[in-house]
Amino acid sequence: MNQKLEQKVKETLSKIKLDKKSKILVALSGGKDSAVTVYLLHKFGYHLEAIHIDLKMGKYSKNCLDAVEKLCNNLGIKLNIYDIRKEMGNSMCNIRLSVQSEKSLKNCAICGVIKKWILNKEARKLRARYIATGHHLDDETQTFLLNILKGSPELNANSGVITKNIGDKKFIPRIKPLFYIPESEIKKYAITHKFPVIYEKCPCAIDSYRIQIREFMKKLSRKQKENLIKNSEKFLTKIKKEKKEIKYCEICGEPARNKVCKMCELLRK
Ligand code: SF4
Ligand SMILES: [Zn+2]
C-alpha cells in the first residue's frame, strides 16, 4: 500500500517535470497531508524549504506549530515561520471577524484567500520556484463539485497538479503532489510512519456547503472520484486555452485578476 502511494506520487511529479535543483517551498499546516507531501518530496531528493503560517488561533495553532517544528527537525528541512500577528497585526480569528462584519463570507473562504496571498509573497521572498501543498483527491473532487454546484465552473480552471494558466513572474506556481491520492490512504501512510502531526480538525472549519459535499462524497468509491477528476481534466483543457491577463493589485502590488487583488478586496472596508 505504502509503495503504491509512493509510486503514484512519483508518477504525478514526473508528469510535471520538476527539476531537482529548483527550490520548492512546502506549505506545512501541522496536519497529515502536508506532512506526507514534505516527507515524500524529501525522500525523492527535491530541493526543499518549508513554511508554516502561524494563524494564532489559540491552542490549536500552538499544536500545529509544535508538530511542524518536530517534523522539519526530524527531516532536517529549513522551516520558515510566518507569524500572522507580527506580520499583519492580528490573529486570523480577528482578521476574519473584521471582514465578516462587512461581508457575509465563510471562515475558510477568507482564511484561504489570505493564506494564498501570504504564500505567494513569501515564496518569492525566499526565491522558491514552486509552492507545494498537501491537497489530495478528496479535496480536489470536493472543490470541483462545489464550483460546478455554485454555477462557477470557470473557477476550476486553475485546478490541476500544477497551476498552469497563470504565466507571470510574480506568481509562484503551486504544485499538488498528492493530487491523485485519496485522503484515507494518506492517513494510513502518516500513521504507519508515525509522523508528528495533529489529527484534530481546525476549530474554525465551519462551511456547511463544503461539509454537505464531503458527506455526499463519502458515498463515492475511489474509482468514481478518479473518474470525476479525469473528466474534469478533459473539461479544463478547453477552458485553459484562454490565458487570462494578469494585472498587479493597485494596493499591494501582488498578481491579481482585477485592479485590486482578492486579499485587498477582502480587507478594505
Ligand atoms: S480549516 Fe478553514 S479556517 Fe481552518 S485553517 Fe483551514 S482554511 Fe483556515
Ligand atoms: Zn492586493
mmCIF file of N, CA and C in Angstrom, residues 7 34 74 123 162 196:
data_model
loop_
_atom_site.group_PDB
_atom_site.id
_atom_site.type_symbol
_atom_site.label_atom_id
_atom_site.label_comp_id
_atom_site.label_asym_id
_atom_site.label_seq_id
_atom_site.Cartn_x
_atom_site.Cartn_y
_atom_site.Cartn_z
ATOM 1 N N GLN A 7 4.726 5.329 -5.467
ATOM 2 C CA GLN A 7 4.851 5.209 -6.918
ATOM 3 C C GLN A 7 3.930 6.196 -7.641
ATOM 4 N N SER A 34 0.041 17.680 4.463
ATOM 5 C CA SER A 34 1.269 18.405 4.115
ATOM 6 C C SER A 34 2.499 17.677 4.663
ATOM 7 N N ASN A 74 13.087 16.554 12.337
ATOM 8 C CA ASN A 74 13.350 15.145 12.005
ATOM 9 C C ASN A 74 13.895 14.986 10.593
ATOM 10 N N ALA A 123 7.006 33.010 -0.811
ATOM 11 C CA ALA A 123 7.749 32.123 -1.723
ATOM 12 C C ALA A 123 8.672 32.957 -2.615
ATOM 13 N N ILE A 162 -0.533 21.149 -11.211
ATOM 14 C CA ILE A 162 0.231 22.402 -11.159
ATOM 15 C C ILE A 162 -0.657 23.515 -11.718
ATOM 16 N N PRO A 196 4.885 13.250 13.265
ATOM 17 C CA PRO A 196 4.348 14.112 14.325
ATOM 18 C C PRO A 196 3.344 15.101 13.719
#
